[in-house]
XYZ file of C-alpha atoms in Angstrom:
296
model
C 5.319 -23.128 -9.324
C 7.675 -21.429 -6.854
C 10.411 -21.442 -9.500
C 8.123 -19.731 -12.010
C 7.706 -22.758 -14.326
C 3.950 -22.433 -14.387
C 3.293 -24.445 -17.538
C 5.097 -27.532 -16.244
C 3.468 -27.146 -12.824
C 0.071 -27.045 -14.515
C 0.788 -30.242 -16.461
C 1.807 -32.083 -13.266
C -1.274 -30.873 -11.437
C -3.616 -32.002 -14.205
C -2.131 -35.500 -13.924
C -2.736 -35.476 -10.154
C -6.302 -34.317 -10.666
C -7.255 -37.532 -12.459
C -7.023 -39.472 -9.181
C -7.990 -36.650 -6.813
C -11.237 -35.157 -8.042
C -12.518 -34.801 -4.480
C -9.343 -33.200 -3.084
C -10.209 -29.616 -2.144
C -6.583 -28.427 -2.068
C -5.934 -29.713 -5.570
C -9.208 -28.241 -6.807
C -8.219 -24.880 -5.353
C -4.806 -25.112 -7.044
C -6.468 -26.028 -10.356
C -8.653 -22.937 -10.099
C -5.583 -20.796 -9.452
C -3.866 -22.248 -12.504
C -6.971 -21.653 -14.601
C -6.602 -17.951 -13.818
C -2.905 -17.756 -14.733
C -2.348 -20.220 -17.552
C -3.498 -18.063 -20.479
C -1.783 -14.982 -19.051
C 1.534 -16.841 -18.900
C 1.097 -18.319 -22.382
C 0.457 -14.860 -23.838
C 3.338 -13.212 -22.003
C 5.953 -13.886 -24.761
C 3.840 -11.829 -27.178
C 4.558 -8.724 -25.078
C 7.822 -7.281 -26.360
C 8.884 -4.865 -23.613
C 10.192 -6.398 -20.339
C 8.681 -3.527 -18.346
C 5.245 -4.176 -19.859
C 5.583 -7.879 -18.994
C 6.403 -7.028 -15.388
C 3.510 -4.577 -15.168
C 1.126 -7.160 -16.611
C 2.108 -9.687 -13.954
C 1.726 -7.178 -11.100
C -1.602 -5.943 -12.405
C -2.913 -9.479 -12.838
C -1.752 -10.354 -9.324
C -4.182 -7.767 -7.954
C -6.965 -9.284 -10.067
C -5.929 -12.757 -8.904
C -6.378 -11.814 -5.237
C -9.940 -10.701 -5.992
C -10.517 -13.919 -7.938
C -9.333 -16.022 -4.976
C -11.752 -14.269 -2.614
C -14.663 -15.411 -4.783
C -13.656 -19.077 -4.881
C -15.918 -21.643 -3.218
C -12.829 -23.499 -1.985
C -11.065 -22.258 1.140
C -7.839 -20.446 0.114
C -4.742 -22.482 0.904
C -1.910 -20.273 2.204
C 0.852 -22.597 1.001
C -0.559 -22.764 -2.520
C -0.958 -18.975 -2.617
C 2.632 -18.628 -1.377
C 3.864 -20.807 -4.251
C 1.942 -18.729 -6.778
C 3.245 -15.507 -5.254
C 6.830 -16.752 -5.507
C 6.332 -17.860 -9.116
C 4.623 -14.700 -10.351
C 6.918 -12.227 -8.607
C 10.007 -14.200 -9.686
C 8.873 -13.839 -13.299
C 8.181 -10.134 -12.798
C 11.584 -9.644 -11.149
C 13.355 -11.277 -14.102
C 11.723 -8.782 -16.453
C 12.398 -5.694 -14.341
C 16.048 -6.711 -13.925
C 16.526 -6.431 -17.674
C 16.064 -2.665 -17.241
C 18.259 -2.181 -14.162
C 20.800 -0.085 -16.076
C 18.322 2.507 -17.343
C 20.027 5.895 -17.709
C 16.993 8.087 -17.031
C 16.803 8.911 -13.284
C 13.014 8.724 -13.149
C 12.923 5.385 -14.955
C 15.682 3.996 -12.724
C 13.724 5.087 -9.657
C 10.636 3.256 -10.894
C 12.603 0.106 -11.797
C 14.289 0.103 -8.374
C 10.875 0.439 -6.789
C 9.434 -2.498 -8.739
C 12.484 -4.672 -8.064
C 12.168 -3.819 -4.373
C 8.466 -4.694 -4.435
C 9.208 -8.072 -6.032
C 11.927 -8.881 -3.494
C 9.534 -7.940 -0.690
C 6.894 -10.314 -2.053
C 9.563 -13.017 -2.269
C 10.435 -12.539 1.405
C 13.868 -10.961 0.851
C 13.074 -7.936 2.964
C 16.535 -6.456 3.457
C 17.290 -6.565 -0.264
C 13.868 -5.042 -0.932
C 14.556 -2.281 1.596
C 17.850 -1.374 -0.094
C 16.157 -1.184 -3.519
C 13.394 1.036 -2.173
C 15.894 3.311 -0.430
C 17.632 3.701 -3.803
C 14.317 4.466 -5.502
C 13.561 7.133 -2.901
C 17.053 8.597 -3.337
C 16.608 8.901 -7.090
C 13.102 10.382 -6.810
C 12.225 11.471 -3.261
C 8.735 11.918 -1.902
C 6.795 9.296 -3.885
C 4.004 8.009 -1.641
C 4.004 4.449 -2.986
C 7.772 4.102 -2.500
C 7.625 5.493 1.038
C 4.750 3.142 1.947
C 6.511 0.069 0.555
C 9.733 1.081 2.336
C 7.755 1.443 5.570
C 6.332 -2.031 4.945
C 9.875 -3.405 4.573
C 10.980 -1.837 7.842
C 7.953 -3.341 9.602
C 8.697 -6.779 8.109
C 12.317 -6.413 9.291
C 11.089 -5.666 12.827
C 11.975 -1.957 12.733
C 8.555 -0.673 13.776
C 9.663 2.829 14.759
C 10.947 3.590 11.252
C 7.901 1.879 9.756
C 5.461 4.025 11.721
C 7.001 7.360 10.784
C 7.225 6.379 7.107
C 3.685 4.989 6.905
C 2.389 8.222 8.424
C 4.415 10.199 5.895
C 3.294 8.123 2.917
C -0.435 8.438 3.640
C 0.003 12.153 4.211
C 1.843 12.696 0.904
C -0.808 10.970 -1.236
C -2.953 8.165 0.143
C -4.518 7.461 -3.255
C -1.157 6.559 -4.808
C -0.646 3.660 -2.392
C -1.710 0.179 -3.450
C -2.829 -1.652 -0.316
C -2.575 -5.040 -2.075
C 1.216 -4.738 -2.006
C 1.500 -4.020 1.736
C 2.111 -7.170 3.768
C 3.218 -6.293 7.312
C 0.869 -7.026 10.184
C 1.427 -3.465 11.420
C -0.482 -1.966 8.480
C -2.751 -4.924 7.679
C -4.146 -4.981 11.231
C -4.962 -1.266 10.923
C -6.596 -1.816 7.521
C -8.780 -4.632 8.907
C -9.952 -2.447 11.798
C -10.952 0.334 9.396
C -12.704 -2.145 7.091
C -14.693 -3.312 10.120
C -16.006 0.250 10.368
C -17.473 -0.101 6.884
C -14.879 1.761 4.824
C -13.458 0.456 1.562
C -11.736 1.574 -1.629
C -10.465 5.139 -1.887
C -12.210 6.244 1.297
C -10.445 3.531 3.299
C -7.065 4.890 2.150
C -7.926 8.383 3.402
C -9.077 7.058 6.784
C -5.879 5.047 7.360
C -3.803 8.013 8.657
C -6.742 9.235 10.756
C -7.333 5.938 12.527
C -3.598 5.278 12.514
C -3.389 8.238 14.867
C -6.457 7.342 16.936
C -5.523 3.670 17.370
C -1.969 4.564 18.381
C -0.249 3.120 15.306
C 1.154 6.277 13.684
C 2.718 7.513 16.897
C 6.218 8.381 15.655
C 6.234 11.920 14.297
C 8.725 14.335 12.805
C 9.151 18.077 13.099
C 7.659 19.983 10.178
C 9.653 22.706 8.475
C 7.955 26.141 8.549
C 7.304 26.017 4.797
C 5.644 22.615 5.187
C 3.418 23.965 7.942
C 2.516 26.917 5.730
C 1.543 24.513 2.929
C -0.634 22.498 5.333
C -2.462 25.662 6.397
C -3.138 26.440 2.738
C -4.391 22.891 2.175
C -6.686 23.171 5.204
C -8.152 26.412 3.872
C -8.674 24.880 0.399
C -10.179 21.694 1.812
C -12.588 23.563 4.098
C -13.785 25.693 1.186
C -14.201 22.672 -1.048
C -16.352 20.975 1.578
C -18.797 23.889 1.374
C -19.626 22.841 -2.189
C -22.617 20.426 -2.097
C -21.210 18.541 -5.092
C -17.827 17.818 -3.432
C -16.565 14.331 -2.673
C -16.961 14.614 1.101
C -16.219 10.900 1.691
C -12.601 11.631 0.746
C -12.326 15.258 1.833
C -13.489 14.752 5.426
C -10.829 12.208 6.446
C -8.212 14.173 4.474
C -9.068 17.323 6.415
C -9.001 15.433 9.729
C -5.468 14.308 8.926
C -4.410 17.856 8.003
C -5.757 19.038 11.363
C -3.706 16.349 13.129
C -0.523 17.455 11.371
C -0.940 21.136 12.147
C -1.814 20.377 15.793
C 1.421 18.366 16.048
C 3.328 21.290 14.532
C 1.875 23.737 17.047
C 2.541 21.325 19.921
C 6.159 20.657 18.950
C 6.828 24.356 18.507
C 5.149 25.184 21.840
C 2.679 27.505 20.132
C 0.015 29.050 22.344
C -2.939 26.868 23.277
C -5.350 29.194 21.473
C -4.178 27.984 18.041
C -4.467 24.341 19.077
C -7.891 24.945 20.604
C -9.082 26.630 17.424
C -8.112 23.627 15.297
C -9.714 21.236 17.779
C -12.956 23.213 17.581
C -12.916 22.941 13.783
C -12.253 19.197 14.101
C -15.211 18.856 16.486
C -17.494 20.606 14.002
C -16.213 18.476 11.112
C -16.462 15.079 12.859
C -17.546 14.899 16.532
C -16.796 11.154 16.718
C -13.211 11.580 15.540
C -12.821 14.591 17.835
C -13.896 12.574 20.867
C -11.590 9.679 19.986
C -8.660 12.027 19.306
C -9.178 14.059 22.503
C -9.138 11.073 24.866
């Protein structure tokens, strides 16, 4: 399975099952194979290598949900073998497109190759691929988040923290949490889930609680034009929240994060305390609980 020969692995397992009907580990593995076997058999009918790779990554997300619903306790070693097999197959397909001439396509292929290497545990190689993807097309939230994840997995927490903070500020909704593996971000996600958040709302709360829980502590100086853009976003977000039909479950945490960024800008530029106090007052009105936690 680790080598990506899923069909042969399935045949061997079915032979083992004859004499091990009461073995929970084998039953769990059989259930995992039952999810993948038809997907792998149909893969040759997909002509484009990129589409094959995307199918495998998409199905991996579905597979994780499938595993959560199993009556058998998930076995980490079995899941590791499946992860190696699936991401090895995906990597083989993405590599066929490594020499793409279009900059945007090359950036996306480098990103997917980096993601596969990360899932295979080759973190330094993954990091280099993601750096290349970011060089070809800077500022993509998913690339920045996965690069941050690589740095965390390589033990470079300082770089990881500043990049995670950046990624969730750029566009939290573009980040797929299923592909983030480091304990740095997963521990934060679990804490926010414990507060009852999930889905898209959880993504927006990550940078807010990342700040409050002391995870996103490494910050950078904003350029004046970036600060100006944040002020515009704050104004737009505040106005949107006045509309009763707005999606406040996403807008409120997004606005909290914008407040945090502009406060940091004022603090780093030694702006007068009046501006900071004004933003803090608006934060208190928006969410008193977050205000209290942030002000401690």
